[in-house]
Structure formats: structure tokens, C-alpha cells
Amino acid sequence: MNTTPHHVVDVSHLSKTFGDGKTAFRALNDVSLQIKQGRFVSVVGPSGCGKSTLMQMISGLVPTTQGNIQIDGKTITGPQPEKIGVVFQDALLLPWKTALENIEFPLSLGDTPVAERQERARNMLKLVGLKDVGHRYPHELSGGMRQRVAIARGLVRNPSLLLMDEPFGALDEQTRTRMWGELLRIHEQSGTTILFITHSLVESVFLADEVLVMASNPGRIIERIEVDLPRPRDLKLLGSERLGNLRNHIWDLIAKPDDEIDA
Amino acid sequence: MTHQLSTQKIWLARLWRAGFVLGLALVWETSGRLAWIDPELLPPLSRIFKMLGRLLSDHRFRGDIVITVLECLTAFLIVVPLGLFSGFSLAESPKLYKLFSPVLQLLMTVPKSIFLPVFILLFGIDFSEKVIFAIVLSYFIIVPTGIAAVQSIPSGLVAMARSFGATQSQIYLRIYLPCAMPLILSGVRLGLIFSMHGIIFAEMYASSEGIGRNILNWGESFDMERLFAAVMLVLIVTVLINETLQAIETYARRRTLSGAMH
Amino acid sequence: MSILRKLLITILVLALWEALGAAGILNPMLVGTPSMIARAAMKDGTTFLIASRFTLVEILSAGAIAWTLGISAGVIIGARATSALIISPLLSAMIAVPLVVLYPVIVAWTGIGPTSKIIYGAATGFFPIALTTISGVSAIDRRFVDMARAMGANTAQVIFQVMARLALPAIMSGLRIGSSLLIIAVVQSEMLSATDGLGFWISYHRSLFNVGQVYFGICLVLVLAAGLNGLLNYCERRLRLQTA
Ligand SMILES: Nc1ncnc2c1ncn2[C@@H]1O[C@H](COP(=O)(O)OP(=O)(O)OP(=O)(O)O)[C@@H](O)[C@H]1O
Ligand SMILES: [Mg+2]
């Protein structure tokens, strides 16, 4: 199979089975997806359908059972910190480091000179709009600020792909809405390709160029939807009919099996 | 950790552990046999166990064992009820607690073993001196478990039993005892273990008899085989006692938990 | 309790002690009196001060060994769930053993000098430190491990820069327990057989029935233990302030 270089992510026929023998559990079955450079792709699906598992395999943290994952045309076998930035559901900031030091953390693990890594961390802090709170410790930041620090940390090595697993799941609605605006701006400014996992249908549509809808048992992609909303996205779009239609369409896809059970 | 450990995993770990200990024993044995380490300094395990067998059939050493066991048991039988009862009373009466807890806290942080010379000044070198020393040493370890035992009794359960018309003795027997059992048992275990610690140290420090005395003497006369045999005896006995009592404790805890759920 | 009240109580207790001894209600030859201790301090103060330094050096050396070995063994074993599952029961079994029986073995191997005290003290401190570290490290939020690996941390970096650091509160409490056991162990071993040190002099004067000196030595041990404990408290508080 010949991969075209402009696909940052190329996942083909990916499957994952946890355990073996009687306790074997098929978490993902034959998942394929491609993401072009600079695109914002979101993944929605019911709880337990394997979204996090998919993300962990793409980030190289969890080995695959079958199939192949290529990032920038190269098959991955383990974590790819210089190519992939990751943002987790809970910010997972190291509590003994300041915001700035947390952003520096990925660079401090390699051999980047101290001056350079502080410079880059400070730029990232500016990018996420927190340039005044770099000296604060995580417990001195609000939930939204923590999540922005986590995004800055994910971006600090200038990765070709940013993986985000429900990064705003723990935030209140207002903060979350504000974060959407921030993330869209960051995406625009950094030009990074983003794979964004979420529970929220509105979120998946509003942010993304493309939505992958998943179903469970076994986890698989049941539909991909192009989002043809204009960019830059305005918060006013949230009330628009087009967004509402897309959202309803996804809901129909996800809700179907449950309705059958209810009946 | 979030996921439950399967019994299979626990057994596998036990197997590994046994293998680890066996491997260690093997290294010890061969190191003496092949003289990697001077066998005069570290006799091979087989010779140590052979010596232990001989010691156990030697009536003089058996007399020493009897003395040590008697001392430990006496201290244990006095200190466990004493310590637990003190703990219960303190936990049951806020007044007593307020009065005594500062003193208790102070005495708990003071290292007791360095006072052994004082015990000797006060009581001389004999059976009672060692027993009293061991009692003082363990007492302050048992009292907190006694307090914790009472505090572990869910007050809701007591109120519930009262509302169903349970008598006071029924409450003590049916609720207090089973609920507090795990911590009472751990008080018993700690009492036994620390009584042994106290007695053996007291014997080593100043005594004319007992296992501890023999250990010190054999060390000073470089009788490594006898020394290691006696050390091995103490090690095996304490580990066995501790593990057995701990297993009983775990069993009681599980029963209390499942009882609370019904 | 205010400092003034504490001071008052201390003075009262000392006065009562002295009075009971003077009145012959308590035998001063057995329980000593504050004045006897003061006289002992005047007479043998220098010897005891030199001995304190000797003991302190032993304690600090044993502490350095027990801390280093205990923490690194604990962190490495605790980092993997399987190794923690296999090894921690072995360590907790060792805690039940009166390690003092090993002291004659150590003396037979290394002689009666400070080395034997250092080894024995380090062994006593090692087990609780390693055990608490293992349980602390295995209880950390594993998602931080995933995070660090995704950021490019290698195994050593994950273990020492993330897991150990997250387990620090548990490690600190292990250090506290281990250190106080270790201090006692060093003095205990000096009491059993030594050439110098506080424990040695306490035992020496006990055999001569110099009650004042015995109590004076014990007081010095208590002061030493309290001082080291205070130092540990201070370090812990500083650390807490830094990370909050
Ligand atoms: N280590 C594991 N061992 C066994 N099963 C696992 C493991 N990790 C995940 N699973 C199972 O795989 C399935 C997918 O899990 P995953 O966490 O990927 O779901 P998800 O879509 O992210 O769910 P959520 O939306 O709730 O976060 C679940 O049924 C889960 O129980
Ligand atoms: Mg998930």
C-alpha cells in the first residue's frame, strides 16, 4: 500500500483485543482512517466504544492487535513525542511544577538547551493566552487554564499531530464554550493536525472539518461526516440550523441501537 | 489500583515469591560450598539447619527456649488485655481521652528501648525485668489499635440495633466484637511480635539465659554455625507467627466487610 | 498548650522528682534526681558530647544508606505492579523479625567499631522505607505514567522524575518511620557492644551504677532523636510549601 505523504495519520484495518481466551474482549474492530495535514477531525461515539483505546494506540502507548498505524508515512511502534502531542481528559499537570515548567516538561526530557526550552514554553504560553500565569502552580489555576496549559504542553514540541481525548469533558459549559474559541484560534495559528475525541455531539460538529461516528461492540467507525460549516467558526454558528441538522443526524446514528433495546 | 487482582495472579505471585526465596537459599548454600564467601563467616544453609536440629535436641538450649517462650508469653498475656482495654476505655470516654492522650502521645514518640538500663537499675536482671520491659515496649503500640478498634465500629449500626431493641450485652457481643475484631486481632499480633522484640533484646543486653543471650554469646565467640542456627530459628518463628496471625486478621476483615453488606 | 505552660509543667515535674528523691520516697540510687543528672553532666559532659558526635555520625551514615537504598529499591520495585505484588510481602514479613538478632552476625563480620552499627542501623531503616515507598509508588495515578511516556519520557525518567515524585508524601512518611527506628537501632547496638557512643556510655555507667550518668546519656539520646525528627519535620514542611 502506498501512502501519500500528505496524510499525517493513516490507520488501516486496526483492531484491538484485550485479554485472551475466555476473557478476550474485542474493543476495536477493523478501524481505518486517514487525516490530511492541517485538518481537524473529531471522533464521537457512545461510552465504551473504544475512543480512548483508538487514541492510545495512535499515540503509541498501547500496542495494536492487528492493523497498522502510520504517522507522517512511518509505521509507529511506540510513543512518538516529536511527532505527536497528546492532551488528556484531566489536564494531568505535574503538581510540583509551575505552568511554565509543565509546558517545558516534554522538552526537559530530551536535550533541548534550557534557554531554548524556556523560550519555546513562553511562546506556547502566549499562544494559549496565559502569558501572565506561567509562574503559578496547577492548583492555583482554574480548570480551563489547566486545560490550556495541557494544550500548550501538547504543542510545545511542534508535533504534526495533536491528539485530544475529551479535553473539555470536565469543564463547565461556559468555560467549555470559551475553550472552543481558544482551540479554534490555536488550530488556526499553529496549523497542527488535530484528532479530537469527545462525547459532545455539538462540540464534535462545531470544531471539526470531519466527524467520525463510532459504535460499540465491537468498536468501529460507522460513518464519516464532512462538516461544511465556514471557517473561521463563529460561536453564533452554534444556534444555526445547519449545525443542528448535523448534530441530529449523528444522534440518530448513535441512538439507534439503544432505541431498539428500549422497544 | 483500579482493577481487581485475580486469584490466578495472586497465586502466580506466590509462586514467584517462593522461587525467589528458594533461589536466595540456593545462592547461600553454593556460596558456602564453593567458598565464594568464607564458610567460616557464612556457613552453608544446610550446615546451619543441621546445627539447628542438633540445638533443638540439646536439652540445655531447649531450656533456654522454654525460658524465652515463657517470658514472651507472660508479657504477651499481660500487655494485650491491658493495652486493648486502655485503648477501649480511652476511645469510649472523651474525658479520659482528653486527660491522657497528651501524655500517651508523648510517651509513644519516646524511644523505649534506650530505657532498658533503667529497668535493670529498678528491677535487677531477672525474669520480671525483661517481662516488664517488653510490656512497656508493646503497650504503647497496642493502645492505638485499641482506640482504632472502637472507632471502627459504625455508629449507625449501633443505633440501628438499639432501635430494634437490642440489649447492651447483645450490642457488645453482636456488633462491637465482630466489627472491632480485625483491629483487635492486629493488636494481638503486634503485642506478640513486639513482646518478642523486647524480650530478645533484653536477653541480649543482660541475661544469663534465653535465646537472645545465646545469640550474643555465640556471636562473641565466633561460633557462626550456632549463631546462624539460632538466628534462623528466631526468623522462622517470628515470620510464621506474623503471617499466620495476619492471615486470620485478613479473614476476619473479609467477614466483617461481607457482614456489613448484608 | 502555650510554651509558658509547658515550661511551668516541666519545672514542676522536675521539682517534684527532686523532692521525692530527697525525701527518700523514691530511691535516688534507682530513679536518679535532676541534681544527680546535673552533677553527672558537669563531671562527664565532655565524654558524652564526644560520644554524641560519634553516635550522630553513625546515625547519619546509616541514614544515608537506608534512605538511598530504601527509596531506590522501593521506587524500582513499586514501579511495576507485578514486582510490587511479589516482593512487598517478603519485606513486610521481615518487619516482624527482631532484626537485633542479626547484630551479633554483623559484629562477627565487621568488628565492634562503628561499621557494625551503621550496617545494623541501615538494615533496620531499610525495610520500612522500602515498603512504604513501594506502596506509595504503586498507588499513584497511572495516567501520569501514560502522560509522561507520551511526552517522550524513557523508563528511568518515568520512574524517577514522575512516579517517585508523585509518591513523595508516602516516601516521606516512610522516611520518618524508618529514621526513628534507625536512630533507636544505632543506640541499641552501641548498648550491646561498642567502643564509644552514647549507648556505650549509658551501658558502661549502668554497670557501675552511676545513675546520674545513665539518665544524662538517655536525655542526650532523646535530644538527639528529637533534633533529627525536628529536622525531618522542617524538610517536609519546606517541601510542602514548595509544591503545596
Ligand atoms: N486495559 C483494558 N483491559 C480490558 N479492557 C479494556 C481495557 N481498556 C479498555 N477496555 C475496554 O475497552 C472498551 C473501550 O474502552 P475505551 O476506554 O476506549 O472507551 P471510550 O470510548 O473511551 O469510553 P468513554 O467515552 O467512556 O471514555 C471498554 O469496554 C473498556 O472496558
Ligand atoms: Mg475514553
mmCIF file of N, CA and C in Angstrom, chain A residues 56 61 79 81 86 88 90 92-96 105-106 109 137 139 153 157, chain C residues 141 143-144 146-153 157 161-162 165-166 242-244:
data_model
loop_
_atom_site.group_PDB
_atom_site.id
_atom_site.type_symbol
_atom_site.label_atom_id
_atom_site.label_comp_id
_atom_site.label_asym_id
_atom_site.label_seq_id
_atom_site.Cartn_x
_atom_site.Cartn_y
_atom_site.Cartn_z
ATOM 1 N N GLN A 56 -5.100 5.922 22.280
ATOM 2 C CA GLN A 56 -3.894 5.412 22.923
ATOM 3 C C GLN A 56 -3.043 4.597 21.965
ATOM 4 N N LEU A 61 0.953 4.346 22.912
ATOM 5 C CA LEU A 61 1.017 3.910 24.309
ATOM 6 C C LEU A 61 0.535 2.486 24.475
ATOM 7 N N PRO A 79 5.646 5.361 21.632
ATOM 8 C CA PRO A 79 5.347 6.784 21.706
ATOM 9 C C PRO A 79 6.208 7.609 20.739
ATOM 10 N N PRO A 81 6.964 11.224 20.668
ATOM 11 C CA PRO A 81 6.791 12.557 21.255
ATOM 12 C C PRO A 81 7.136 13.701 20.301
ATOM 13 N N VAL A 86 -0.070 15.062 22.937
ATOM 14 C CA VAL A 86 -1.279 14.452 23.493
ATOM 15 C C VAL A 86 -1.853 15.339 24.591
ATOM 16 N N PHE A 88 -4.829 15.025 27.554
ATOM 17 C CA PHE A 88 -5.706 14.044 28.190
ATOM 18 C C PHE A 88 -6.937 14.714 28.781
ATOM 19 N N ASP A 90 -8.210 14.714 31.912
ATOM 20 C CA ASP A 90 -7.805 15.574 33.013
ATOM 21 C C ASP A 90 -6.445 16.107 32.624
ATOM 22 N N LEU A 92 -3.737 16.506 33.831
ATOM 23 C CA LEU A 92 -2.561 15.740 34.227
ATOM 24 C C LEU A 92 -1.296 16.602 34.229
ATOM 25 N N LEU A 93 -1.411 17.769 34.867
ATOM 26 C CA LEU A 93 -0.215 18.595 35.045
ATOM 27 C C LEU A 93 0.522 18.092 36.276
ATOM 28 N N LEU A 94 1.845 18.142 36.248
ATOM 29 C CA LEU A 94 2.624 17.715 37.400
ATOM 30 C C LEU A 94 2.496 18.777 38.493
ATOM 31 N N PRO A 95 1.959 18.390 39.656
ATOM 32 C CA PRO A 95 1.580 19.398 40.657
ATOM 33 C C PRO A 95 2.756 20.172 41.260
ATOM 34 N N TRP A 96 3.961 19.637 41.142
ATOM 35 C CA TRP A 96 5.111 20.325 41.751
ATOM 36 C C TRP A 96 5.812 21.253 40.756
ATOM 37 N N PHE A 105 8.128 20.538 30.286
ATOM 38 C CA PHE A 105 8.399 19.148 30.647
ATOM 39 C C PHE A 105 8.787 18.248 29.467
ATOM 40 N N PRO A 106 8.022 18.235 28.361
ATOM 41 C CA PRO A 106 8.412 17.348 27.255
ATOM 42 C C PRO A 106 9.798 17.681 26.712
ATOM 43 N N LEU A 109 12.798 16.443 28.894
ATOM 44 C CA LEU A 109 13.122 15.017 28.846
ATOM 45 C C LEU A 109 14.190 14.726 27.794
ATOM 46 N N TYR A 137 1.339 27.521 40.133
ATOM 47 C CA TYR A 137 1.269 26.062 40.211
ATOM 48 C C TYR A 137 -0.130 25.606 39.782
ATOM 49 N N HIS A 139 -2.522 23.978 41.058
ATOM 50 C CA HIS A 139 -3.665 24.173 41.956
ATOM 51 C C HIS A 139 -4.057 25.645 42.061
ATOM 52 N N ARG A 153 1.388 22.282 26.451
ATOM 53 C CA ARG A 153 2.377 21.219 26.632
ATOM 54 C C ARG A 153 2.335 20.239 25.461
ATOM 55 N N ARG A 157 6.413 20.672 21.400
ATOM 56 C CA ARG A 157 7.446 20.070 20.545
ATOM 57 C C ARG A 157 7.090 20.224 19.077
ATOM 58 N N ASP C 141 -1.481 7.709 40.548
ATOM 59 C CA ASP C 141 -2.395 7.750 39.409
ATOM 60 C C ASP C 141 -1.615 7.370 38.144
ATOM 61 N N ARG C 143 -2.301 7.354 35.165
ATOM 62 C CA ARG C 143 -2.462 8.152 33.953
ATOM 63 C C ARG C 143 -1.284 9.097 33.765
ATOM 64 N N PHE C 144 -0.639 9.462 34.893
ATOM 65 C CA PHE C 144 0.541 10.309 34.776
ATOM 66 C C PHE C 144 1.669 9.575 34.051
ATOM 67 N N ASP C 146 1.226 7.293 31.642
ATOM 68 C CA ASP C 146 0.894 7.388 30.217
ATOM 69 C C ASP C 146 1.272 8.758 29.678
ATOM 70 N N MET C 147 0.913 9.780 30.447
ATOM 71 C CA MET C 147 1.199 11.154 30.025
ATOM 72 C C MET C 147 2.708 11.307 29.781
ATOM 73 N N ALA C 148 3.502 10.902 30.763
ATOM 74 C CA ALA C 148 4.948 11.102 30.646
ATOM 75 C C ALA C 148 5.523 10.319 29.471
ATOM 76 N N ARG C 149 5.020 9.097 29.289
ATOM 77 C CA ARG C 149 5.526 8.298 28.164
ATOM 78 C C ARG C 149 5.162 8.959 26.838
ATOM 79 N N ALA C 150 3.933 9.469 26.770
ATOM 80 C CA ALA C 150 3.521 10.133 25.540
ATOM 81 C C ALA C 150 4.363 11.379 25.277
ATOM 82 N N MET C 151 4.847 12.021 26.346
ATOM 83 C CA MET C 151 5.679 13.211 26.186
ATOM 84 C C MET C 151 7.129 12.856 25.865
ATOM 85 N N GLY C 152 7.438 11.564 25.876
ATOM 86 C CA GLY C 152 8.772 11.149 25.475
ATOM 87 C C GLY C 152 9.681 10.730 26.606
ATOM 88 N N ALA C 153 9.134 10.487 27.794
ATOM 89 C CA ALA C 153 9.984 10.074 28.901
ATOM 90 C C ALA C 153 10.414 8.615 28.722
ATOM 91 N N GLN C 157 13.209 7.973 33.377
ATOM 92 C CA GLN C 157 12.585 9.277 33.628
ATOM 93 C C GLN C 157 11.182 9.108 34.197
ATOM 94 N N GLN C 161 11.462 10.637 37.710
ATOM 95 C CA GLN C 161 11.008 12.030 37.669
ATOM 96 C C GLN C 161 9.512 12.168 37.861
ATOM 97 N N VAL C 162 8.771 11.092 37.588
ATOM 98 C CA VAL C 162 7.323 11.222 37.705
ATOM 99 C C VAL C 162 6.766 10.364 38.849
ATOM 100 N N ARG C 165 8.279 11.090 42.305
ATOM 101 C CA ARG C 165 7.908 12.424 42.757
ATOM 102 C C ARG C 165 6.445 12.458 43.195
ATOM 103 N N LEU C 166 5.590 11.734 42.462
ATOM 104 C CA LEU C 166 4.181 11.688 42.842
ATOM 105 C C LEU C 166 3.997 10.960 44.175
ATOM 106 N N GLN C 242 6.905 24.258 48.951
ATOM 107 C CA GLN C 242 7.350 24.406 47.576
ATOM 108 C C GLN C 242 6.311 23.892 46.587
ATOM 109 N N THR C 243 5.702 22.749 46.923
ATOM 110 C CA THR C 243 4.797 22.140 45.956
ATOM 111 C C THR C 243 3.348 22.440 46.292
ATOM 112 N N ALA C 244 3.120 22.646 47.578
ATOM 113 C CA ALA C 244 1.776 22.887 48.108
ATOM 114 C C ALA C 244 0.778 21.854 47.608
#
